[in-house]
Short mmCIF file of C-alpha atoms and ligand atoms in Angstrom, two decimals:
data_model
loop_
_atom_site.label_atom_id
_atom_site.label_comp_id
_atom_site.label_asym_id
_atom_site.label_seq_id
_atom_site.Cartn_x
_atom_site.Cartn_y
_atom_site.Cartn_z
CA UNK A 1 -87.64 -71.75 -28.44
CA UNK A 2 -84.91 -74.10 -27.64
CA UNK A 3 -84.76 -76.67 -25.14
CA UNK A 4 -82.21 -77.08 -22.45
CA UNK A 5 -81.89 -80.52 -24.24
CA UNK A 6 -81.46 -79.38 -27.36
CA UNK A 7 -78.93 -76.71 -25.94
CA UNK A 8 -76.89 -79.61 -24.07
CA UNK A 9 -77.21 -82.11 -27.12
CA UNK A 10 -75.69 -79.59 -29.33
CA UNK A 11 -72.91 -78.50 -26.89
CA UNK A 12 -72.16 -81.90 -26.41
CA UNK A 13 -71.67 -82.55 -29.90
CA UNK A 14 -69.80 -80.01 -30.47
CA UNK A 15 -67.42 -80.64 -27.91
CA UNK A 16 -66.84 -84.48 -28.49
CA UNK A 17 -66.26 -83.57 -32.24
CA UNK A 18 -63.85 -81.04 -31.34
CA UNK A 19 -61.98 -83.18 -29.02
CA UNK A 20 -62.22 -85.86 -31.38
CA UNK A 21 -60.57 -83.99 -33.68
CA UNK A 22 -58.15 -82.79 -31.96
CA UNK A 23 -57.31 -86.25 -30.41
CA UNK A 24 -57.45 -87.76 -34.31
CA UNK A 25 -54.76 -85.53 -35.45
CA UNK A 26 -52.31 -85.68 -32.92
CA UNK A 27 -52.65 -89.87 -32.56
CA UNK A 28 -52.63 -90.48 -36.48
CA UNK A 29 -49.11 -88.33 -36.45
CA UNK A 30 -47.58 -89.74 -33.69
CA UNK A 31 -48.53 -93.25 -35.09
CA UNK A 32 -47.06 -92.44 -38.48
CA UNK A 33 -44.06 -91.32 -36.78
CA UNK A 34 -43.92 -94.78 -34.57
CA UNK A 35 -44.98 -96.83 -37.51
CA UNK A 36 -42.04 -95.15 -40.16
CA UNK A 37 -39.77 -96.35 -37.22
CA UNK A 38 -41.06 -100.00 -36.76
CA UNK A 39 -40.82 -99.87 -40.88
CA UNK A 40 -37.50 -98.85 -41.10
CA UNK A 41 -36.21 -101.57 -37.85
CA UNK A 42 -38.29 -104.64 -40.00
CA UNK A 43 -36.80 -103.95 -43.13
CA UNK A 44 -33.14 -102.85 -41.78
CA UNK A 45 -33.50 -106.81 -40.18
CA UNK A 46 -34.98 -108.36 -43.39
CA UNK A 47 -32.59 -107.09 -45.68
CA UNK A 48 -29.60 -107.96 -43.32
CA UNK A 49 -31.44 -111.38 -43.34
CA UNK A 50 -31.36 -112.05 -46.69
CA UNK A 51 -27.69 -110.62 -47.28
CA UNK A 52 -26.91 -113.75 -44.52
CA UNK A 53 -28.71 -116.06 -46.77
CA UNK A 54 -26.46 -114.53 -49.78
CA UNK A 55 -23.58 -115.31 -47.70
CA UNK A 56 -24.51 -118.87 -46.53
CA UNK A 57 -26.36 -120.59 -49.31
CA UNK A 58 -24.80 -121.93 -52.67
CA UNK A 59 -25.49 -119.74 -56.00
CA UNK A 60 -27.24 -123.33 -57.43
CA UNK A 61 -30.30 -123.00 -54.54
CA UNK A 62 -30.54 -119.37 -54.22
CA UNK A 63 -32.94 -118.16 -55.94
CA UNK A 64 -35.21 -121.02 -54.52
CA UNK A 65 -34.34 -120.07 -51.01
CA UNK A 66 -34.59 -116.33 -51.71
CA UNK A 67 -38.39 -117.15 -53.06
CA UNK A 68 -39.36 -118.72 -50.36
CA UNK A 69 -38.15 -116.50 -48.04
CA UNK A 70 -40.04 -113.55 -50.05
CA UNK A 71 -43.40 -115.77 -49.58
CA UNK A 72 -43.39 -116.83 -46.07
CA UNK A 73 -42.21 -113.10 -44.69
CA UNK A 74 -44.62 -111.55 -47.18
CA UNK A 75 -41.00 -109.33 -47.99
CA UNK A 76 -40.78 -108.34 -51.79
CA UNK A 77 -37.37 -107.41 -52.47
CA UNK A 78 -34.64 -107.10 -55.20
CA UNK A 79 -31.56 -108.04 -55.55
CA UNK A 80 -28.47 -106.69 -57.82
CA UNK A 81 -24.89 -107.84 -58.03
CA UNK A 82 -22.58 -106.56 -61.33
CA UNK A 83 -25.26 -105.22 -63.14
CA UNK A 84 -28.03 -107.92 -62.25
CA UNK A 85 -31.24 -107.45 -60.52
CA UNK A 86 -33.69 -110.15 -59.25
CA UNK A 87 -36.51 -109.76 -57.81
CA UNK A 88 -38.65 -111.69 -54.98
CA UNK A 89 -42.39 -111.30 -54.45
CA UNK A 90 -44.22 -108.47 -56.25
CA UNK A 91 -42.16 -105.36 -55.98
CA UNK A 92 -43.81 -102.11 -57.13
CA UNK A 93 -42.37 -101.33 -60.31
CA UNK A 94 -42.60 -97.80 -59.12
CA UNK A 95 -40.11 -98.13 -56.40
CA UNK A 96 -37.50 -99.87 -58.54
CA UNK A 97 -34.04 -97.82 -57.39
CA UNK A 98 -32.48 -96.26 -60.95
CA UNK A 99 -29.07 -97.49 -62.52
CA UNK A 100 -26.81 -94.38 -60.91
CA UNK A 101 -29.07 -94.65 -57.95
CA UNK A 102 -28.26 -98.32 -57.36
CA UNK A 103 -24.56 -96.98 -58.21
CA UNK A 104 -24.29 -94.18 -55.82
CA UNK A 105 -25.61 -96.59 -52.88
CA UNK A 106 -22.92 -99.75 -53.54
CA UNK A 107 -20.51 -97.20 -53.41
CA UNK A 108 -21.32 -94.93 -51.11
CA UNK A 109 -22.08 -97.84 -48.59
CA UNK A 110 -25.52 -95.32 -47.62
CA UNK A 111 -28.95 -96.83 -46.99
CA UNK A 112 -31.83 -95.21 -48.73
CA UNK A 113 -35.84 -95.03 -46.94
CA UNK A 114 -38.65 -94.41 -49.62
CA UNK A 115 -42.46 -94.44 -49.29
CA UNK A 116 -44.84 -95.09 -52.40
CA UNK A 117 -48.22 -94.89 -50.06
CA UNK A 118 -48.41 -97.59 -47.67
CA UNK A 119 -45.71 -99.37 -49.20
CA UNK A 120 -41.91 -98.96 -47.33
CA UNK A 121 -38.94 -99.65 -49.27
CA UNK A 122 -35.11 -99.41 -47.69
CA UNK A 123 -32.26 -100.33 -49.69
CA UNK A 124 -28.78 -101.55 -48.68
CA UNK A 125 -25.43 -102.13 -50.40
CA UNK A 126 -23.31 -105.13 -48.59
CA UNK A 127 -20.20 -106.33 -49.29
CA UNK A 128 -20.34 -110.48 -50.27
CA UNK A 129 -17.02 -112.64 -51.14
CA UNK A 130 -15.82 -109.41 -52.74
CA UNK A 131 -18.92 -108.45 -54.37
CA UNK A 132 -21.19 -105.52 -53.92
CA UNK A 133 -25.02 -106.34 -53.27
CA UNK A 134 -27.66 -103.70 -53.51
CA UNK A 135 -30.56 -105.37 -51.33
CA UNK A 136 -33.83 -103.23 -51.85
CA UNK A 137 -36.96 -104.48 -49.77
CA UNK A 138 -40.04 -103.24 -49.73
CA UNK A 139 -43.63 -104.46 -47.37
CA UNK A 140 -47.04 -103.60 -47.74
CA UNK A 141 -48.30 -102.05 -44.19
CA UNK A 142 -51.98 -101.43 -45.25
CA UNK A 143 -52.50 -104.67 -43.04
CA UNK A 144 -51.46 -103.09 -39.98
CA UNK A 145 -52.47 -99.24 -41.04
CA UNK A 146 -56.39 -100.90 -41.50
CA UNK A 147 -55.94 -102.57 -38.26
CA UNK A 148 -55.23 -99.57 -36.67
CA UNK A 149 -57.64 -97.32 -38.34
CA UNK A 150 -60.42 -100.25 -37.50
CA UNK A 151 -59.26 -100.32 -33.60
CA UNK A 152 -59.47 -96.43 -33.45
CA UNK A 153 -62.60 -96.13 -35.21
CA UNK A 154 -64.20 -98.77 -32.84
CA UNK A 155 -62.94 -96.69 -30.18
CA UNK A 156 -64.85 -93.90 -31.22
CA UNK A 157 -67.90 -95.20 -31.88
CA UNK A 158 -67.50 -96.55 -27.98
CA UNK A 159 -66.71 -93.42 -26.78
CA UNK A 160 -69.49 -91.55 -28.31
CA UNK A 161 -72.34 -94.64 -27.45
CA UNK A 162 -71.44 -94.63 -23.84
CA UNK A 163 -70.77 -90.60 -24.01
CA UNK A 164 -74.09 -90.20 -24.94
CA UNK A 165 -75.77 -92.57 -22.52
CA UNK A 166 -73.91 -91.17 -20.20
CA UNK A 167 -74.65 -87.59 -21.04
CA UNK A 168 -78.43 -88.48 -21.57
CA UNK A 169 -78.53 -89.31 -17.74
CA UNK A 170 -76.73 -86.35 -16.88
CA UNK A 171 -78.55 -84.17 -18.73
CA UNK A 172 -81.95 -85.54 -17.26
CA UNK A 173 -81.08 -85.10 -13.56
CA UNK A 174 -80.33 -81.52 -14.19
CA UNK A 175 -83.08 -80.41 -17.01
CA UNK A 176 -85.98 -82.90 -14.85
CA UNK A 177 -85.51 -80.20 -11.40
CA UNK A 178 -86.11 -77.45 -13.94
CA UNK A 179 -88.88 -78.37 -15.69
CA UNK A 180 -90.39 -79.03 -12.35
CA UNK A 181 -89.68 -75.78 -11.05
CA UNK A 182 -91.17 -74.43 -14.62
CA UNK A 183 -94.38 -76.41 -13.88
CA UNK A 184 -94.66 -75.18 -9.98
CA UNK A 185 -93.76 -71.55 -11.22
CA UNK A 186 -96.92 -71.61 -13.78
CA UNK A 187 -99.54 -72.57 -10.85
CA UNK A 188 -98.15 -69.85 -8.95
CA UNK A 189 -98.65 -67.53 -11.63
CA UNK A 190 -102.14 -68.25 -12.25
CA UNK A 191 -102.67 -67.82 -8.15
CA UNK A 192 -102.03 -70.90 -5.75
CA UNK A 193 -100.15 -69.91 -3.67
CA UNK A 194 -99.71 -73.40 -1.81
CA UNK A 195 -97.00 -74.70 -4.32
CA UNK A 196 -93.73 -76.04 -2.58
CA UNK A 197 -90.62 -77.75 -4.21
CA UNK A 198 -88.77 -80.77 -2.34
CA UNK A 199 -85.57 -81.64 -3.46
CA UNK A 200 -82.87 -83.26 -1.86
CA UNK A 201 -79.55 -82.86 -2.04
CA UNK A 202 -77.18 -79.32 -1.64
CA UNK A 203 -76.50 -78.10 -4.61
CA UNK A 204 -77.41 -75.04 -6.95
CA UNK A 205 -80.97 -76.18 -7.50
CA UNK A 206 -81.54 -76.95 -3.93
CA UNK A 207 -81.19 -73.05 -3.20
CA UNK A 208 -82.93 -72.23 -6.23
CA UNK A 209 -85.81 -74.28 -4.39
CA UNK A 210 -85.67 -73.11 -0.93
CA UNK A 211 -85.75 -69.46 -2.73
CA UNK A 212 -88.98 -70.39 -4.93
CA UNK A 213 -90.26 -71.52 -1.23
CA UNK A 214 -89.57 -68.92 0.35
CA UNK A 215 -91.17 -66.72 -2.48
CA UNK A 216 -94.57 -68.80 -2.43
CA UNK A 217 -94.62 -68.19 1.17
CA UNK A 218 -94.12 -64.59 1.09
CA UNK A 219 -96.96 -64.02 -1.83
CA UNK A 220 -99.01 -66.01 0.50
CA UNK A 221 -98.71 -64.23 3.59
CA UNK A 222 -99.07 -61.02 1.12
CA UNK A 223 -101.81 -62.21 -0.54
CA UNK A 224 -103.83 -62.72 2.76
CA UNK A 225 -102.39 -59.28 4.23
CA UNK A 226 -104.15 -58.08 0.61
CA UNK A 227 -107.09 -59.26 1.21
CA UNK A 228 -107.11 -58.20 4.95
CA UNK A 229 -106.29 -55.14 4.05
CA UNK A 230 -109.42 -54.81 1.87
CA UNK A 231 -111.88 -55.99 4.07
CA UNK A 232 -110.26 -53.47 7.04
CA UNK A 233 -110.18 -50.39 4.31
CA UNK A 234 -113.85 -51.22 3.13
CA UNK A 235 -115.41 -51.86 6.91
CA UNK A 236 -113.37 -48.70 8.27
CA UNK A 237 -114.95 -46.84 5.30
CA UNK A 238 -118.40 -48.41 5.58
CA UNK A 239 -119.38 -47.83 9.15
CA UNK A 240 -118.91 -44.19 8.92
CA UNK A 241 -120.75 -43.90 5.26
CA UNK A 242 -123.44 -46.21 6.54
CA UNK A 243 -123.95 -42.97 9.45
CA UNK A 244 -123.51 -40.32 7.32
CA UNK A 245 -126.27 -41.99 4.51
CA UNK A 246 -128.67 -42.77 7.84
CA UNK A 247 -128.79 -39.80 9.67
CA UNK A 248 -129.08 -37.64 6.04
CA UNK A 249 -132.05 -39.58 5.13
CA UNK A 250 -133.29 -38.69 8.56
CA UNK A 251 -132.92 -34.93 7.80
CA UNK A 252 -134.62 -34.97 5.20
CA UNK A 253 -137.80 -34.82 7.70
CA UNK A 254 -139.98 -31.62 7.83
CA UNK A 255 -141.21 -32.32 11.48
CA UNK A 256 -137.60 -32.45 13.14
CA UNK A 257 -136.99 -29.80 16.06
CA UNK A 258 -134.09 -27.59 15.16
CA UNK A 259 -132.35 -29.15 18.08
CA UNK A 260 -132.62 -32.66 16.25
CA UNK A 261 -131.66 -30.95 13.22
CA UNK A 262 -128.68 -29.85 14.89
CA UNK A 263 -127.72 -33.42 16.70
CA UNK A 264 -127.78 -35.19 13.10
CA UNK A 265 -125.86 -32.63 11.73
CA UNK A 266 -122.93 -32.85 13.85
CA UNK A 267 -123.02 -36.45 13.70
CA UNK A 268 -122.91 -36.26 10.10
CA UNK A 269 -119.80 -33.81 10.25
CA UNK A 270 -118.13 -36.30 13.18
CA UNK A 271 -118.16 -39.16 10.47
CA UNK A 272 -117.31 -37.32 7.34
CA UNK A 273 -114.45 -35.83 9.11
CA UNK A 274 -113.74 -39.48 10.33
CA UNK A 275 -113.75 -40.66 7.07
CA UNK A 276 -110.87 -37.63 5.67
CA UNK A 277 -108.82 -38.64 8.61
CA UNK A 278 -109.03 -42.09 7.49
CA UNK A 279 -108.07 -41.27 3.43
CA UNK A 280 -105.17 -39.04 5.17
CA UNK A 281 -103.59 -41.24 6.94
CA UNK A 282 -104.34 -44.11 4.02
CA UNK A 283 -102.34 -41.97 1.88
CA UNK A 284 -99.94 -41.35 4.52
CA UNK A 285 -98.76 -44.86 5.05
CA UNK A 286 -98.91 -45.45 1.16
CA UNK A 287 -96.34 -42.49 0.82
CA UNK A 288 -94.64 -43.70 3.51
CA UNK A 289 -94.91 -47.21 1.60
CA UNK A 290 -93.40 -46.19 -1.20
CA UNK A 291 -90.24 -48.12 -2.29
CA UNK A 292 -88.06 -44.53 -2.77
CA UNK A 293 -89.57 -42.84 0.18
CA UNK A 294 -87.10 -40.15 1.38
CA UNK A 295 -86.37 -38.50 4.27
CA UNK A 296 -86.33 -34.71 4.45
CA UNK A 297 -83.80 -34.75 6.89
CA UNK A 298 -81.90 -31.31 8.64
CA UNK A 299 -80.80 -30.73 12.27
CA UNK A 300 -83.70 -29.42 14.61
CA UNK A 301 -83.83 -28.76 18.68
CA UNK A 302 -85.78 -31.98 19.96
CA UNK A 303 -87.15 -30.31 23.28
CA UNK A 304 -88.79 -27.43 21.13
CA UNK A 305 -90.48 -29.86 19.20
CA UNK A 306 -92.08 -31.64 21.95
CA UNK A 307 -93.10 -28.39 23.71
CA UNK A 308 -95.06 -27.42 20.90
CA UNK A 309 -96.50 -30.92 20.72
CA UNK A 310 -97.61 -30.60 23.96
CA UNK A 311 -98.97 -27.54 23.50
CA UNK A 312 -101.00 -28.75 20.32
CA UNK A 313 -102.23 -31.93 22.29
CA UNK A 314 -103.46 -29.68 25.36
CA UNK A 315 -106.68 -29.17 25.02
CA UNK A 316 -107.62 -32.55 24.62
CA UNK A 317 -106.09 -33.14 27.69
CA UNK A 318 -107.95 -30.65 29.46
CA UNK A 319 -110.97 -31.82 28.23
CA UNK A 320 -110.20 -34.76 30.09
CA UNK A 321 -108.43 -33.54 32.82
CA UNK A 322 -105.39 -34.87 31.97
CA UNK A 323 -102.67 -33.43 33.52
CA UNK A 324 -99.18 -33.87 30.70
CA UNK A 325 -96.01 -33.89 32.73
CA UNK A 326 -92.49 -33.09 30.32
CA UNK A 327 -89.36 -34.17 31.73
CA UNK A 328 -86.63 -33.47 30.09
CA UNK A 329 -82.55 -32.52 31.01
CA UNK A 330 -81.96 -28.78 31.08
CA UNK A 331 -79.80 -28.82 28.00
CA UNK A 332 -81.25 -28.32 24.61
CA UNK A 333 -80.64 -31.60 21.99
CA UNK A 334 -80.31 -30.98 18.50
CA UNK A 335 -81.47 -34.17 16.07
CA UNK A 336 -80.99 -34.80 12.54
CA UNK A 337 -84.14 -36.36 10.95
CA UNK A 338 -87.34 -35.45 8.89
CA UNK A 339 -88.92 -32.60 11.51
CA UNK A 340 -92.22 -32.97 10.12
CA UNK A 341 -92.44 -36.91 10.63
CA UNK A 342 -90.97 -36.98 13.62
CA UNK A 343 -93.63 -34.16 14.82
CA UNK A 344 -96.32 -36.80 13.63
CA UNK A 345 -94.54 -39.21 15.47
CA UNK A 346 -94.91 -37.37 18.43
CA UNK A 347 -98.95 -36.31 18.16
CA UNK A 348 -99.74 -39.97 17.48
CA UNK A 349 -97.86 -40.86 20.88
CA UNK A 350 -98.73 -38.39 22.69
CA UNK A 351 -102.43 -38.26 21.10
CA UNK A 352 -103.04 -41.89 22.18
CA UNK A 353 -101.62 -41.74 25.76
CA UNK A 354 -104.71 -38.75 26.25
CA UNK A 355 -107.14 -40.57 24.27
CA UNK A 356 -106.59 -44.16 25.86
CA UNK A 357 -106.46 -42.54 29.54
CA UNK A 358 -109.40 -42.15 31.49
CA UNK A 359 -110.18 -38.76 32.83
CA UNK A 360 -107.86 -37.17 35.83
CA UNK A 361 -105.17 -39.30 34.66
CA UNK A 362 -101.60 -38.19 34.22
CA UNK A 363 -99.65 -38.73 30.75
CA UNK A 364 -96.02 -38.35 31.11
CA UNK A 365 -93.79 -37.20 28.44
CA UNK A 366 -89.97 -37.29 29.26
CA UNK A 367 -86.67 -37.08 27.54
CA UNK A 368 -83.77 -39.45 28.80
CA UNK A 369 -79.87 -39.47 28.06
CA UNK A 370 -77.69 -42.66 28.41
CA UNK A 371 -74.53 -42.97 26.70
CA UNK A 372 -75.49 -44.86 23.33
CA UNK A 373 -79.03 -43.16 23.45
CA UNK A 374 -81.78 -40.72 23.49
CA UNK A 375 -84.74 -42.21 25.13
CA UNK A 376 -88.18 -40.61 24.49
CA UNK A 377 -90.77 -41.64 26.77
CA UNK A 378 -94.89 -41.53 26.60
CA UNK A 379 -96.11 -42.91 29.93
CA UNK A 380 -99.68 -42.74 30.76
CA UNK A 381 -101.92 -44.07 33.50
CA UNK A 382 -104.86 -45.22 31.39
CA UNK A 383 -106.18 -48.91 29.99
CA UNK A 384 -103.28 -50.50 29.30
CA UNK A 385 -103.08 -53.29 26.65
CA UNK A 386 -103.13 -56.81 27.19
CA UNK A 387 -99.71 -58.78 26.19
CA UNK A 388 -101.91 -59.92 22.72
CA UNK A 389 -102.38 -56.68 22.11
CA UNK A 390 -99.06 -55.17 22.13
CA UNK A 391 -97.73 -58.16 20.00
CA UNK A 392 -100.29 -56.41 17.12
CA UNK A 393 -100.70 -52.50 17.70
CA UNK A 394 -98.23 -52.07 15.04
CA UNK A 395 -100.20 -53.96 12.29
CA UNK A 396 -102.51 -52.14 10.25
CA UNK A 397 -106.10 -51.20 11.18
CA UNK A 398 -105.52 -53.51 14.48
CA UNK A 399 -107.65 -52.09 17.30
CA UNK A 400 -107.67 -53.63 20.59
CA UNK A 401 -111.20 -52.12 21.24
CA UNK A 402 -113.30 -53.79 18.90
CA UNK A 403 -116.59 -52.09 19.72
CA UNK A 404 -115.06 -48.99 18.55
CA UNK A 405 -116.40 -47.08 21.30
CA UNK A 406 -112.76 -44.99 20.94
CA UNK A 407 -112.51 -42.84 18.21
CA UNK A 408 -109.69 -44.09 15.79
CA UNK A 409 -108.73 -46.32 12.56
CA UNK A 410 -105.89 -48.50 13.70
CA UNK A 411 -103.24 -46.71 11.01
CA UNK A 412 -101.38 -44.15 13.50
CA UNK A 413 -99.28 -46.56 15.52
CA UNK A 414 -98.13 -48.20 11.58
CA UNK A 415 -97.33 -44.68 10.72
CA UNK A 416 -95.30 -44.04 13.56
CA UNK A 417 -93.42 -47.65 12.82
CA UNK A 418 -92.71 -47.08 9.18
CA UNK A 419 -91.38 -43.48 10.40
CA UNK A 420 -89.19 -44.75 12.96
CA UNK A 421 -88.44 -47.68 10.59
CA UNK A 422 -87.08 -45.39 7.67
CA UNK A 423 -84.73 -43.32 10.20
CA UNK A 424 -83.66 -46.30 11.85
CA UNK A 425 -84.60 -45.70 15.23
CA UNK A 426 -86.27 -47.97 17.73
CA UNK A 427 -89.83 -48.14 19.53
CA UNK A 428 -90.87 -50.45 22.31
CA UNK A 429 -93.91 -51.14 24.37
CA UNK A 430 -94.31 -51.98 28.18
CA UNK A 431 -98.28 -51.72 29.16
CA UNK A 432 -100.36 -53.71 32.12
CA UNK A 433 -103.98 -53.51 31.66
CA UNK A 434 -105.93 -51.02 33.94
CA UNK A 435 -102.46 -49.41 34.74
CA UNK A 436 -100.77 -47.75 32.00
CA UNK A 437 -98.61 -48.22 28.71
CA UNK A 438 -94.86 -46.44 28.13
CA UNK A 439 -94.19 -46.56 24.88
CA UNK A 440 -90.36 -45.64 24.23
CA UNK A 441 -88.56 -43.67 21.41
CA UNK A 442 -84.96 -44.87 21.16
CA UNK A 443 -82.71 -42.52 19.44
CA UNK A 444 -79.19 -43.82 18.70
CA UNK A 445 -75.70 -41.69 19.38
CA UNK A 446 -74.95 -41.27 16.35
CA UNK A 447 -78.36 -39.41 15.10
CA UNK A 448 -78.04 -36.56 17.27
CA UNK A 449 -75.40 -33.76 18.07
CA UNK A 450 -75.87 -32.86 20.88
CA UNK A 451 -73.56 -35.40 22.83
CA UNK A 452 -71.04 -35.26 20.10
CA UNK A 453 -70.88 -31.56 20.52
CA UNK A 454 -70.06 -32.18 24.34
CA UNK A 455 -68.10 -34.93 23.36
CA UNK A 456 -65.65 -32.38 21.39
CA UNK A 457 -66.07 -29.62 24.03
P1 ADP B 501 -106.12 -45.87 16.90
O1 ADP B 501 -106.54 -44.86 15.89
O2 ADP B 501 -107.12 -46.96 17.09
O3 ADP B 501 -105.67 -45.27 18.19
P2 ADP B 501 -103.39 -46.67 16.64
O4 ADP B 501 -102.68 -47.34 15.53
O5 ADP B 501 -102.85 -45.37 17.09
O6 ADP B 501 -104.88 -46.60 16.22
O7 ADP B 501 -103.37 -47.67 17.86
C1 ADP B 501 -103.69 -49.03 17.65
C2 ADP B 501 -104.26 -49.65 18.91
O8 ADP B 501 -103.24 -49.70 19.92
C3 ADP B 501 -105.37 -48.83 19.53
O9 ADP B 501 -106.61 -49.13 18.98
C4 ADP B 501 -105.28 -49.25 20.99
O10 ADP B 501 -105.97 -50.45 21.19
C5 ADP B 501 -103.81 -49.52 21.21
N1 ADP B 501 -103.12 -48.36 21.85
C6 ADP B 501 -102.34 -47.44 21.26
N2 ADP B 501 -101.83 -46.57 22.17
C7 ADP B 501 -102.32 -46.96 23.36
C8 ADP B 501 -102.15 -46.48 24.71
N3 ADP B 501 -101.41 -45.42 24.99
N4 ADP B 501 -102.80 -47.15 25.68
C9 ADP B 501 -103.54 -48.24 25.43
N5 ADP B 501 -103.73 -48.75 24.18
C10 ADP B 501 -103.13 -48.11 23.17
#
């Protein structure tokens, strides 16, 4: 596997060679280009130079002059009157202008420009007390070519040293944050949870942090709902398995009066059918769960549901007598949601307000209009919850009456969350101990059609 070094190094070679390319070839021609210029303007002087020294100096001390002047301006040149050439300094034999060349230039008064590598050569004709001189000089510019090859070179070398160092630090302060997260990110694989990141600064890795915080925070809080969970699903399981084991061992007695017999029978059947209400509504909430839960939804008369709910839920209430009030406006509303959820909504409200109301109580059940809402109301007159309470009902397995002297598991008020939850709907509490709970259904506009039928009307 490759680093994020390695990865950087590379790309960083890569694009300082390119660009140092690119940068190479376009300075080296726009130097030739300056240099052939600076060539031609040092020779165009140097041979109008030594045509003045032609002019001024006696024929006796010329050649002396001329030789000197060759050495101290490190100028090799040549010089040709009727048919004569003489040459100053060492002149490449190479660049030597031909007889008709030499011709064609005295009388065509035209300057010639050649190049034999680094050497320049530019040749002149001039007119001299009615002579014609052809005036050919020619200069070495390796000197200067080196010392600009050297300076460029040294430029480079600069530019990648401090590129480098440069990029070295760079590339630490962004691959150090990673390999940091990389080292949290293992612990919390293998399970602690406790991990945090601190960075400072706002940038890119400072979200990726606060994200990887807010992660190890959520596993957390899962991982202890987990293990909650676990110990609620195994005591809820074991207290009723624990009965059923006890009074079947007691059963197994000769000597017990068919009365007894009958006593640890039913208790028997009261906690295995405990124990399938719990696995029901276990699977319930895990459907329910589920991450593509769906909702069978279709348009169904609200009222006639609850009527029938009542009517399910009735006998329970007599058994306590528990008188169930339903309020409702004359006029029929039709909903659009699952039917069958929203029925199990309803029997876990309604359900609770008999069983959590002592007997001769009244449990109201009433249907309210406003104009952004249906309201849905279970009111009873029974034990009320304390304001700890109602901040938990909704949690799993959470029972306000811990000695359990209430039939129940804790799961139906979850179910009835997740179910309003998934049609987006709203449920509230308002409950005083020793006086009575309301729990409210809200059912937005747009989810029913019966107003918008009026609406249109
Ligand atoms: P359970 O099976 O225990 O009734 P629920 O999830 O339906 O489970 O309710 C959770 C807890 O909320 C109950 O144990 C009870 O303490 C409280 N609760 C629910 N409804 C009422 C109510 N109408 N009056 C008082 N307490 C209630």
């Amino acid at each position: 596997m490759k680093s994020i070094y390695s990865k950087l190094i590379i790309g960083f070679l890569l694009t300082s060679l390119l660009s140092f390319s690119i940068c190479c070839f376009f300075t080296i021609r726009s130097y030739n280009r300056d240099s052939d210029q600076l060539a031609l303007e040092e020779l165009e002087h140097s041979s109008n130079h030594i045509a003045d020294l032609i002019k001024l100096i006696d024929d006796k001390n010329q050649d002396k002059i001329l030789a000197d002047y060759s050495e101290t301006s490190e100028m090799s040149f040549t010089v040709t009157c009727e048919g004569q050439t003489k040459s100053y300094g060492h002149v490449n034999k190479k660049l030597i202008l031909k007889d008709d060349e030499l011709k064609t230039l005295a009388t065509s008064k035209e300057k010639s420009l050649r190049s034999e590598g680094i050497i320049s050569q530019y040749a002149k004709a001039f007119k001299i007390d009615n002579q014609t001189y052809v005036i050919t000089v020619q200069k070495d510019f390796s000197a200067t070519k080196d010392i600009f090859m050297k300076s460029y070179t040294s430029a480079a070398i600069i530019f990648m040293m401090t590129g480098s160092i440069v990029f070295l630090i760079v590339a630490d302060i962004i691959v150090k944050p990673i390999s940091r997260l990389t080292k949290v990110t293992d612990e919390l694989a293998k399970g602690n949870y406790k991990v945090r990141v601190n960075y400072e600064g706002k940038d890119e890795i400072s979200s990726l942090y606060a994200s990887f915080n807010q992660m190890a925070v959520r596993l957390a809080k899962q991982e202890t709902i987990r293990q909650q969970f676990i110990s609620d699903v195994s005591h809820e399981f074991q207290t009723p398995l624990t009965a059923i084991s006890g009074f079947a061992t007691i059963l197994k007695n000769e000597n017990l009066t068919d009365e007894q017999r009958q006593k640890y029978a039913n208790i028997i059947l009261f906690n295995s059918n405990r124990l399938s209400h719990l696995s029901k509504n276990m699977l319930q909430l895990t459907l329910l769960d589920g991450e593509d839960t769906s909702l069978d939804k279709s348009e169904f008369p609200l009222i006639e549901q609850l009527n029938r709910v009542i009517e399910m839920e009735d006998n329970a209430a007599l058994s306590k007598d528990i008188e169930i009030e339903f309020i409702h406006p004359k006029k029929e509303f039709i909903i659009e949601a699952d039917e069958s959820r929203m029925e199990q909504v309803w029997i876990n409200l309604l359900s609770n307000a008999i069983k959590y109301t002592n007997e001769h109580g009244v449990v109201t059940v009433e249907v309210r209009r406003t104009a952004t809402e249906l309201q849905v109301r279970f009111e009873d007159t029974g034990v009320g919850m304390s304001q700890d309470a109602i901040s938990h009902i909704f949690e799993r397995f959470y029972r306000q009456d811990k000695s359990r002297a209430i039939e129940g598991n804790g799961l139906g008020l979850s179910i009835v969350k997740r179910i309003i939850d998934l049609h987006h709907y709203k449920i509230d509490v308002e409950s005083q101990e020793d006086v009575g709970s309301v729990f409210t259904v809200y059912i937005p506009y747009e989810m029913f059609t019966g107003l918008t039928k009026k609406k249109k009307d």
